[in-house]
Coordinates of C-alpha atoms in Angstrom, one line a residue:
M376 CA 81.2 157.5 80.0
S377 CA 84.3 159.7 79.9
M378 CA 87.8 158.3 79.2
N379 CA 89.1 159.5 82.6
K380 CA 86.3 157.6 84.5
L381 CA 86.9 154.5 82.5
L382 CA 90.6 154.6 83.3
Y383 CA 89.8 155.2 87.0
I384 CA 87.7 152.0 87.1
F385 CA 90.3 149.9 85.4
V386 CA 93.0 151.0 87.8
L387 CA 91.4 149.3 90.8
L388 CA 93.5 146.2 91.4
F389 CA 93.7 143.1 93.7
S390 CA 90.3 143.4 95.3
V391 CA 88.8 141.1 97.9
T392 CA 85.2 140.1 97.8
A393 CA 83.2 137.8 100.1
I394 CA 81.0 135.3 98.3
G395 CA 78.6 132.6 99.4
Q396 CA 75.1 132.8 100.9
N397 CA 75.0 135.4 103.7
D398 CA 78.8 135.3 104.2
S399 CA 80.6 138.6 104.6
I400 CA 83.5 140.2 106.2
P401 CA 83.5 143.2 108.4
S402 CA 82.8 146.5 106.6
S403 CA 85.7 148.1 108.4
E404 CA 88.1 145.6 106.8
T405 CA 86.6 145.1 103.4
P406 CA 88.8 147.2 101.0
K407 CA 87.1 149.0 98.2
G408 CA 87.7 147.1 95.0
I409 CA 86.0 145.4 92.1
I410 CA 83.5 142.5 91.9
K411 CA 82.4 140.3 89.1
E412 CA 78.7 140.4 88.3
E413 CA 77.4 137.4 86.4
G414 CA 74.4 137.3 84.0
L415 CA 75.5 140.1 81.7
K416 CA 77.3 140.0 78.3
G417 CA 80.7 139.4 79.9
P418 CA 82.2 140.6 83.2
K419 CA 81.2 144.0 84.5
I420 CA 83.6 146.0 86.7
S421 CA 81.8 148.0 89.4
E422 CA 82.8 149.8 92.6
E423 CA 81.9 147.8 95.8
K424 CA 80.1 149.6 98.5
N425 CA 81.2 148.8 102.1
T426 CA 77.8 148.4 103.7
Q427 CA 77.8 144.7 104.7
R428 CA 77.6 143.7 108.4
I429 CA 79.0 140.6 109.9
P430 CA 76.3 138.0 110.8
K431 CA 76.1 136.4 114.2
L432 CA 77.9 133.0 114.0
D433 CA 76.4 130.1 115.9
S434 CA 79.6 128.0 115.5
L435 CA 83.0 128.3 114.1
R436 CA 83.0 128.3 110.3
P437 CA 85.2 129.7 107.6
V438 CA 84.1 132.5 105.3
K439 CA 85.1 131.9 101.7
I440 CA 87.0 134.8 100.2
Q441 CA 87.5 135.4 96.5
I442 CA 90.6 137.2 95.3
V443 CA 90.3 138.9 91.9
D444 CA 93.7 139.9 90.5
T445 CA 93.4 142.4 87.7
I446 CA 96.1 143.2 85.1
K447 CA 95.9 146.2 82.8
V448 CA 97.3 145.9 79.2
Q449 CA 97.6 149.2 77.2
G450 CA 97.1 149.1 73.4
M451 CA 95.7 151.1 70.5
S452 CA 92.4 150.7 68.6
G453 CA 92.5 153.0 65.6
D454 CA 93.5 156.4 66.8
L455 CA 92.3 155.9 70.4
P456 CA 94.1 154.3 73.3
M457 CA 92.5 151.0 74.6
T458 CA 92.9 149.3 78.0
A459 CA 92.2 145.6 78.2
V460 CA 91.7 143.9 81.5
S461 CA 92.7 140.3 82.4
T462 CA 91.5 138.8 85.6
R463 CA 92.5 135.7 87.7
V464 CA 90.3 134.4 90.5
K465 CA 91.7 132.7 93.6
D466 CA 89.9 131.4 96.7
T467 CA 91.1 131.4 100.2
M468 CA 89.5 130.9 103.7
L469 CA 89.1 133.3 106.6
F470 CA 87.9 132.2 110.1
L471 CA 85.7 134.6 112.0
L472 CA 84.8 134.1 115.7
E473 CA 81.6 135.5 117.1
D474 CA 81.8 139.2 118.0
L475 CA 85.2 139.5 116.4
S476 CA 84.4 142.9 114.8
K477 CA 87.7 143.5 113.1
A478 CA 91.1 141.8 112.7
R479 CA 93.7 142.8 115.3
R480 CA 96.5 144.9 113.8
L481 CA 99.8 143.6 115.1
D482 CA 103.1 145.4 115.5
S483 CA 105.5 142.9 113.7
L484 CA 108.6 144.8 114.9
W485 CA 107.7 144.4 118.5
L486 CA 106.9 140.7 118.0
K487 CA 110.3 140.2 116.4
E488 CA 112.1 141.8 119.3
L489 CA 110.1 139.7 121.8
Y490 CA 110.4 136.3 120.3
T491 CA 113.5 136.2 118.2
S492 CA 115.7 138.2 120.5
N493 CA 119.4 137.5 120.3
H494 CA 120.2 139.6 123.4
F495 CA 120.8 136.4 125.4
E496 CA 124.0 135.6 123.6
D497 CA 125.1 139.2 123.8
M498 CA 124.5 139.3 127.5
Y499 CA 126.1 135.9 128.3
G500 CA 129.1 136.8 126.2
S501 CA 129.6 140.1 127.9
I502 CA 129.6 138.5 131.4
T503 CA 132.1 135.7 130.5
N504 CA 134.4 138.0 128.6
M505 CA 134.6 141.1 130.8
T506 CA 138.0 142.7 131.1
Y507 CA 137.2 145.5 133.6
E508 CA 139.6 147.9 131.9
P509 CA 138.9 151.6 132.3
I510 CA 136.5 152.9 129.6
E511 CA 136.3 156.5 128.5
Y512 CA 132.7 157.7 128.6
V513 CA 132.5 161.5 129.0
E514 CA 128.7 161.5 129.4
L515 CA 129.1 159.9 132.8
P516 CA 131.8 161.5 135.0
T517 CA 133.1 159.3 137.8
E518 CA 131.9 161.7 140.5
V519 CA 128.4 161.7 139.1
L520 CA 128.4 157.9 139.0
K521 CA 129.6 157.8 142.7
T522 CA 126.8 160.1 143.8
R523 CA 124.1 158.0 141.9
L524 CA 125.4 154.7 143.2
A525 CA 125.3 156.1 146.8
E526 CA 121.7 157.1 146.2
L527 CA 120.9 153.7 144.8
N528 CA 122.6 152.0 147.7
A529 CA 120.4 153.9 150.2
R530 CA 117.2 152.6 148.7
T531 CA 118.1 148.9 148.1
P532 CA 119.3 146.0 150.3
F533 CA 122.1 145.3 147.8
N534 CA 125.6 146.6 148.4
V535 CA 125.8 149.1 145.6
E536 CA 129.1 150.7 146.3
Y537 CA 131.5 152.3 143.8
N538 CA 134.5 150.4 142.6
P539 CA 136.5 150.7 139.3
S540 CA 135.3 147.3 138.1
L541 CA 131.6 148.3 138.4
E542 CA 132.3 151.6 136.7
S543 CA 133.9 149.8 133.8
V544 CA 130.9 147.5 133.3
I545 CA 128.4 150.3 133.5
K546 CA 130.3 152.5 131.0
N547 CA 130.8 149.4 128.7
Y548 CA 127.1 148.8 128.6
L549 CA 126.3 152.5 128.0
K550 CA 128.9 152.8 125.3
N551 CA 128.8 149.5 123.5
R552 CA 125.5 147.9 124.3
R553 CA 123.2 150.9 124.3
K554 CA 120.9 149.5 121.6
S555 CA 120.5 146.2 123.3
M556 CA 119.7 147.8 126.7
G557 CA 117.1 150.0 125.0
R558 CA 115.4 147.0 123.5
L559 CA 115.5 145.1 126.8
M560 CA 113.7 148.0 128.4
G561 CA 110.8 147.5 126.0
M562 CA 110.6 143.8 126.8
A563 CA 110.9 144.5 130.6
D564 CA 107.6 146.5 130.4
Y565 CA 105.9 143.2 129.8
Y566 CA 107.7 141.0 132.2
F567 CA 108.5 143.3 135.2
P568 CA 104.9 143.6 136.5
M569 CA 104.8 139.7 136.6
F570 CA 108.1 139.6 138.4
E571 CA 107.2 142.3 140.9
E572 CA 104.0 140.6 141.9
A573 CA 105.8 137.4 142.7
L574 CA 108.7 139.1 144.5
D575 CA 106.2 141.1 146.6
K576 CA 104.4 137.9 147.5
Y577 CA 107.6 136.4 148.9
N578 CA 108.7 139.7 150.5
L579 CA 111.8 139.8 148.4
P580 CA 113.6 142.9 147.1
L581 CA 111.9 144.1 143.9
E582 CA 115.3 144.9 142.4
L583 CA 115.7 141.1 141.9
K584 CA 113.7 141.6 138.7
Y585 CA 116.9 142.7 137.1
L586 CA 118.4 139.3 137.7
A587 CA 116.3 137.9 134.8
I588 CA 118.0 140.3 132.4
V589 CA 121.4 139.1 133.4
E590 CA 120.3 135.4 133.4
S591 CA 118.4 135.3 130.1
A592 CA 118.1 138.8 128.6
L593 CA 114.4 138.2 129.1
R594 CA 114.2 135.4 126.6
P595 CA 111.9 132.6 128.0
T596 CA 113.4 130.0 125.7
A597 CA 117.1 130.9 126.3
E598 CA 119.4 127.9 127.0
S599 CA 122.9 128.3 128.4
R600 CA 126.0 126.3 127.3
V601 CA 125.4 123.9 130.3
G602 CA 121.7 123.4 129.7
A603 CA 120.1 126.0 132.0
T604 CA 116.8 127.1 130.5
G605 CA 114.3 129.9 130.7
L606 CA 114.0 133.4 132.0
W607 CA 115.5 132.3 135.3
Q608 CA 117.9 129.7 133.8
F609 CA 117.0 126.6 135.8
M610 CA 119.1 123.5 135.4
Y611 CA 117.0 120.3 134.9
G612 CA 117.6 119.0 138.5
T613 CA 117.1 122.4 140.2
G614 CA 113.9 122.9 138.3
K615 CA 112.5 119.6 139.4
M616 CA 113.3 120.5 143.0
F617 CA 111.0 123.5 142.7
G618 CA 108.2 121.7 140.8
L619 CA 109.1 122.6 137.2
D620 CA 108.1 119.7 135.0
V621 CA 109.9 118.9 131.8
N622 CA 108.6 116.4 129.2
S623 CA 108.5 115.9 125.5
Y624 CA 105.8 118.5 125.0
V625 CA 106.3 121.0 127.9
D626 CA 109.3 122.7 129.6
E627 CA 107.9 124.6 132.5
R628 CA 111.3 126.2 133.0
S629 CA 110.2 128.3 130.0
D630 CA 106.9 129.1 131.6
P631 CA 107.3 132.8 132.8
L632 CA 104.8 132.5 135.7
K633 CA 105.8 129.1 137.0
A634 CA 109.6 129.7 136.6
T635 CA 109.3 133.1 138.4
E636 CA 107.5 131.4 141.3
A637 CA 110.2 128.8 141.5
A638 CA 113.0 131.5 141.3
C639 CA 111.4 133.4 144.2
Q640 CA 111.4 130.2 146.3
Y641 CA 115.0 129.4 145.4
L642 CA 116.2 133.0 146.1
E643 CA 114.3 133.0 149.4
M644 CA 116.1 129.7 150.4
L645 CA 119.5 131.0 149.4
Y646 CA 119.2 134.2 151.4
A647 CA 118.0 132.3 154.4
S648 CA 121.1 130.2 154.3
L649 CA 123.7 132.8 153.4
G650 CA 122.3 135.9 155.1
D651 CA 123.7 138.2 152.4
W652 CA 122.1 139.2 149.0
D653 CA 125.4 139.5 147.2
L654 CA 126.3 135.9 148.2
A655 CA 122.8 134.7 147.5
L656 CA 123.1 136.0 143.9
A657 CA 126.5 134.4 143.4
A658 CA 125.0 131.1 144.8
Y659 CA 122.0 131.4 142.4
N660 CA 124.4 131.6 139.5
S661 CA 127.1 129.0 140.4
G662 CA 125.5 127.0 143.2
P663 CA 125.9 127.3 147.0
G664 CA 128.9 124.8 146.9
N665 CA 131.0 127.1 144.8
V666 CA 130.3 130.0 147.1
S667 CA 131.3 127.9 150.2
K668 CA 134.6 126.9 148.5
A669 CA 135.3 130.5 147.6
I670 CA 134.9 131.6 151.2
R671 CA 137.3 128.9 152.3
R672 CA 139.9 129.7 149.7
S673 CA 139.7 133.4 150.6
G674 CA 140.6 132.7 154.2
G675 CA 137.1 133.1 155.6
Y676 CA 136.0 136.4 154.0
T677 CA 132.2 136.7 153.3
N678 CA 132.1 139.9 151.3
Y679 CA 131.5 139.2 147.6
W680 CA 134.3 141.5 146.4
N681 CA 136.8 139.7 148.6
I682 CA 135.8 136.2 147.5
R683 CA 135.3 137.2 143.9
P684 CA 138.8 136.0 142.7
H685 CA 138.0 132.5 143.9
L686 CA 134.6 132.2 142.1
P687 CA 134.1 130.7 138.6
R688 CA 134.8 133.2 135.8
E689 CA 131.1 133.6 134.9
T690 CA 130.1 134.2 138.5
A691 CA 132.9 136.7 139.0
G692 CA 131.2 138.9 136.4
Y693 CA 127.7 138.1 137.5
L694 CA 127.2 140.6 140.3
P695 CA 128.8 143.5 138.4
A696 CA 126.5 142.8 135.5
F697 CA 123.5 142.7 137.9
L698 CA 124.4 146.0 139.6
A699 CA 125.2 147.7 136.2
T700 CA 121.9 146.6 134.8
M701 CA 120.1 147.9 137.9
Y702 CA 121.9 151.3 137.6
I703 CA 121.1 151.7 133.9
F704 CA 117.4 150.9 134.4
E705 CA 117.1 153.0 137.6
Y706 CA 118.7 156.0 135.8
A707 CA 117.3 155.3 132.3
K708 CA 115.8 158.7 131.9
E709 CA 119.1 160.4 132.8
H710 CA 120.8 158.4 130.1
G711 CA 118.2 159.1 127.4
F712 CA 116.5 155.7 127.4
K713 CA 112.8 155.7 126.6
S714 CA 110.6 152.6 126.3
E715 CA 107.6 152.6 124.0
G716 CA 105.8 150.1 126.3
P717 CA 104.9 146.5 125.5
R718 CA 102.9 145.5 122.5
I719 CA 100.6 143.5 124.9
P720 CA 100.7 144.6 128.5
Y721 CA 100.9 141.6 130.9
I722 CA 97.8 142.9 132.7
A723 CA 95.9 142.7 129.4
T724 CA 96.3 138.9 129.1
D725 CA 94.7 136.0 130.9
T726 CA 94.8 132.2 130.9
I727 CA 92.3 129.4 130.4
H728 CA 92.6 125.7 131.0
V729 CA 92.9 123.7 127.8
K730 CA 90.3 120.8 127.6
K731 CA 91.5 119.0 124.5
Q732 CA 94.7 118.8 122.6
I733 CA 95.3 121.7 120.3
S734 CA 98.2 123.4 118.6
L735 CA 99.2 127.0 118.7
E736 CA 99.1 127.1 114.9
Q737 CA 95.4 126.0 115.0
I738 CA 94.7 128.6 117.7
A739 CA 96.4 131.3 115.6
T740 CA 94.3 130.3 112.6
V741 CA 90.9 130.5 114.3
T742 CA 91.6 133.6 116.3
S743 CA 93.4 135.5 113.5
M744 CA 96.3 136.1 115.9
D745 CA 99.9 136.2 114.8
L746 CA 101.6 132.8 115.5
A747 CA 104.7 134.6 116.8
E748 CA 102.5 136.4 119.3
L749 CA 101.0 133.2 120.6
E750 CA 104.4 131.5 120.9
F751 CA 105.6 134.5 122.9
L752 CA 102.7 134.3 125.3
N753 CA 103.0 130.5 125.6
P754 CA 106.7 129.7 125.4
S755 CA 106.7 126.5 127.4
Y756 CA 105.2 124.3 124.7
K757 CA 108.3 123.0 122.9
L758 CA 106.5 121.5 119.9
G759 CA 103.8 124.2 119.6
I760 CA 101.2 121.7 120.9
I761 CA 99.3 121.9 124.1
P762 CA 98.8 118.2 125.1
I763 CA 96.2 116.6 127.4
V764 CA 98.0 114.5 130.0
K765 CA 96.4 112.7 133.0
D766 CA 96.7 114.6 136.3
E767 CA 98.2 117.6 134.5
V768 CA 96.5 121.0 133.8
Y769 CA 97.9 123.0 131.0
T770 CA 96.9 126.6 130.3
L771 CA 96.7 128.9 127.3
R772 CA 97.5 132.6 127.7
L773 CA 95.7 134.9 125.4
P774 CA 94.9 138.7 125.2
V775 CA 91.8 139.4 127.2
D776 CA 89.9 140.5 124.1
I777 CA 90.3 137.0 122.7
I778 CA 89.7 135.0 125.8
G779 CA 85.9 135.5 125.8
K780 CA 85.6 134.7 122.1
F781 CA 87.7 131.5 122.5
V782 CA 85.5 130.3 125.5
Q783 CA 82.3 131.1 123.6
N784 CA 83.4 129.1 120.6
E785 CA 85.6 126.5 122.3
D786 CA 83.5 123.4 121.3
A787 CA 83.7 124.4 117.6
I788 CA 87.4 125.3 118.0
Y789 CA 88.3 121.9 119.6
A790 CA 86.3 120.2 116.8
Y791 CA 88.3 122.1 114.2
A792 CA 91.6 121.1 115.9
Q793 CA 90.6 117.4 116.0
A794 CA 89.6 117.5 112.4
E795 CA 93.0 119.0 111.5
F796 CA 94.9 116.4 113.5
D797 CA 92.8 113.6 111.8
K798 CA 93.9 114.9 108.4
R799 CA 97.5 114.1 109.1
E800 CA 99.1 110.8 108.3
K801 CA 100.4 110.7 111.9
P802 CA 98.7 112.6 114.7
L803 CA 101.7 114.8 115.6
R804 CA 104.7 116.1 113.8
E805 CA 107.7 113.9 114.2
V806 CA 110.9 115.3 115.7
V807 CA 113.3 115.6 112.8
N808 CA 116.8 114.2 113.1
E809 CA 119.8 116.4 112.3
E810 CA 120.8 114.1 109.5
S811 CA 117.6 114.9 107.6
K812 CA 118.4 118.5 107.1
I813 CA 118.9 120.0 103.6
R814 CA 120.2 123.3 102.3
Y815 CA 117.6 125.2 100.2
R816 CA 118.6 127.8 97.7
V817 CA 116.1 130.7 97.5
R818 CA 114.7 131.1 94.0
S819 CA 112.8 133.9 92.2
G820 CA 109.2 134.1 93.6
D821 CA 110.1 132.4 96.9
F822 CA 108.8 133.6 100.2
L823 CA 109.0 132.1 103.7
G824 CA 105.4 130.9 103.7
K825 CA 105.8 129.1 100.3
I826 CA 109.0 127.4 101.4
A827 CA 107.5 126.4 104.8
N828 CA 104.5 124.9 103.1
R829 CA 106.7 123.0 100.6
Y830 CA 108.5 121.2 103.4
G831 CA 105.7 120.9 106.0
V832 CA 107.3 123.3 108.5
K833 CA 106.4 126.6 110.1
V834 CA 107.8 130.0 109.1
S835 CA 109.0 130.5 112.7
D836 CA 111.0 127.2 112.4
I837 CA 112.8 128.4 109.2
K838 CA 113.6 131.8 110.9
R839 CA 114.9 130.1 114.0
W840 CA 117.0 127.5 112.1
N841 CA 118.6 130.3 110.1
G842 CA 118.7 133.2 112.6
L843 CA 116.4 135.4 110.5
R844 CA 115.2 138.6 112.1
N845 CA 112.6 139.3 109.5
N846 CA 110.8 137.8 106.5
N847 CA 113.1 139.2 103.8
L848 CA 114.8 136.8 101.5
R849 CA 117.2 137.3 98.6
I850 CA 117.6 135.2 95.5
G851 CA 120.5 132.7 96.0
Q852 CA 120.3 132.8 99.7
R853 CA 120.9 129.4 101.4
L854 CA 118.5 128.2 104.1
T855 CA 118.8 125.2 106.4
I856 CA 115.6 123.2 106.4
H857 CA 114.5 120.1 108.4
P858 CA 111.7 118.7 106.2
R859 CA 108.7 117.2 107.9
K860 CA 106.9 116.5 104.6
S861 CA 107.9 113.5 102.4
L862 CA 109.5 114.6 99.1
P863 CA 110.6 112.6 96.1
K864 CA 114.0 111.0 96.8
K865 CA 115.7 112.7 93.8
E866 CA 114.5 116.1 95.0
V867 CA 115.8 115.6 98.5
E868 CA 119.2 114.4 97.2
K869 CA 119.4 117.5 94.9
E870 CA 118.8 119.8 97.8
R871 CA 121.3 118.0 100.1
N872 CA 124.0 118.2 97.4
V873 CA 123.7 122.0 97.4
T874 CA 125.8 122.0 100.6
K875 CA 128.7 120.3 98.8
N876 CA 128.9 123.2 96.4
L877 CA 129.0 126.0 99.0
N878 CA 132.1 128.0 99.6
V879 CA 132.9 127.1 103.2
N880 CA 135.3 129.0 105.5
T881 CA 136.9 127.1 108.3
Y882 CA 138.2 128.1 111.7
T883 CA 140.6 126.1 113.9
V884 CA 139.7 126.3 117.6
K885 CA 142.5 127.8 119.8
N886 CA 143.1 127.7 123.5
G887 CA 140.6 130.0 125.3
D888 CA 138.1 130.0 122.4
S889 CA 134.4 129.7 123.0
L890 CA 131.5 129.6 120.6
W891 CA 130.5 133.1 121.5
S892 CA 134.1 134.5 121.0
I893 CA 134.4 132.7 117.7
S894 CA 131.0 134.1 116.5
Q895 CA 132.2 137.6 117.2
K896 CA 135.1 137.1 114.6
F897 CA 132.6 136.7 111.7
P898 CA 130.0 139.3 110.8
G899 CA 126.4 138.0 110.9
V900 CA 127.5 134.7 112.6
T901 CA 125.8 133.6 115.8
V902 CA 126.5 130.8 118.3
D903 CA 123.4 128.9 117.1
K904 CA 124.5 129.1 113.4
I905 CA 128.0 127.7 114.3
K906 CA 126.3 124.8 116.2
K907 CA 124.0 124.0 113.3
W908 CA 126.7 124.2 110.6
N909 CA 128.9 121.8 112.6
D910 CA 126.3 119.5 114.1
I911 CA 127.3 120.6 117.7
S912 CA 124.7 119.8 120.3
G913 CA 126.5 121.2 123.3
N914 CA 128.9 124.1 123.9
K915 CA 132.2 122.3 124.5
L916 CA 135.1 122.8 122.1
K917 CA 138.4 121.0 121.8
V918 CA 141.6 122.9 120.9
G919 CA 142.5 122.0 117.3
M920 CA 139.1 121.1 116.1
T921 CA 138.0 122.6 112.7
L922 CA 134.7 124.5 112.5
K923 CA 132.8 125.3 109.3
I924 CA 131.7 128.9 108.9
L925 CA 129.2 129.4 106.0

């Protein structure tokens, strides 16, 4: 054997080999690598041929995978170079469902934008802090804007008329929030077909779909400073009025389908009462009572722009934000916006009724789906668990190519889920108190999965608690952790004491401050981070109070 060929064989590293009787993984996914053959005078390194086919599975079962890590060490033997090879064998498990021919390749960037979007705080802050001052934006001359608004007004029941305040908002979005608006268009490609179907059912203007962008920035788990939740921002009481249930496991205000149905019913009722869509939108945001008071205080005017000075500050910016969003989406092409389309089209998903208690984490394991993808498709399950409750029917939304496989293997899947629940000391994860949190310092060799396993939490939990947009960590970085796994007392105390040694900045609340406006003063700081650092549950601040900024 030539030296070149010998070196070629040795350079094959980190191979994956299926072992066990008749167990295999799909040929399209088995990387070429090296396998260990027994029965010879020591290990033999050979090239694996990808000719195996996946057997038909009668029930859900794991395939055992052997990872062989190979390390090359260069040396000299006499006058000739020598390469020694050291191997380390590790085992792991892979679940295969019947007729799952290959693992689904997921676009992680799209999932990040979908499920960890921070656009809600940006949108909410922009509405409550609008100044309506003239903005220079040469790409959109005022006369061109007037012409387009007139065209838009002709094809919609909303009063889309030019005024300087609306021009200011439109140009502000185009100039300062272009990146956010572009990303929202990608998310809209998933949600808008769902919204349009419901709006058409109730014979409502299809342009009302843009209302969800203003309300929640298309974030199904968004929560406002006063507790309104979901894509359509229902308060607890209003949600109950329209059949949206909230309990320890489920918040149907975050269910895209059910909340959209409820929003259509509410908007239909408001328009029937007020007879004007501008007023109906103002009432949707602040309540019919505030609109009635504004009409009285204005001397009886019923035009939105005439009663606007008498509306709450947030509602005063509400309709301009809605009309500006409508304009930008309707003229997206003219302003250079282009959506790449949704990672999973809404039409390519379907639902099934869940028969037994199961967690999204377990479903992700057996279907080889990304957990973030599952959480995005099923955002109403607050604890990541689909419960079984008497007289209630809960559904699971999956891509259509997974639905059939889930149904065909559901008995085995539910058995696996029950076995996993039985392994736990307690059947369900406990809700962690704020006092139990620790600050973890990232060490060399750490990654999110390792840290999550150490404390019995999910990777998505750590990312949410710390406002992480990706999985990248740096040595020395501090992470807030709410442990769900018992650790030795000394270790817990050591981690908690880390907080005491941090360099903490402070900010004294001034008159007119809000959590959003304060967050804008510090790079990389969000409203959620300020609330977590200071143990704030709501959004109310008192003048003079001191906030920690880490």
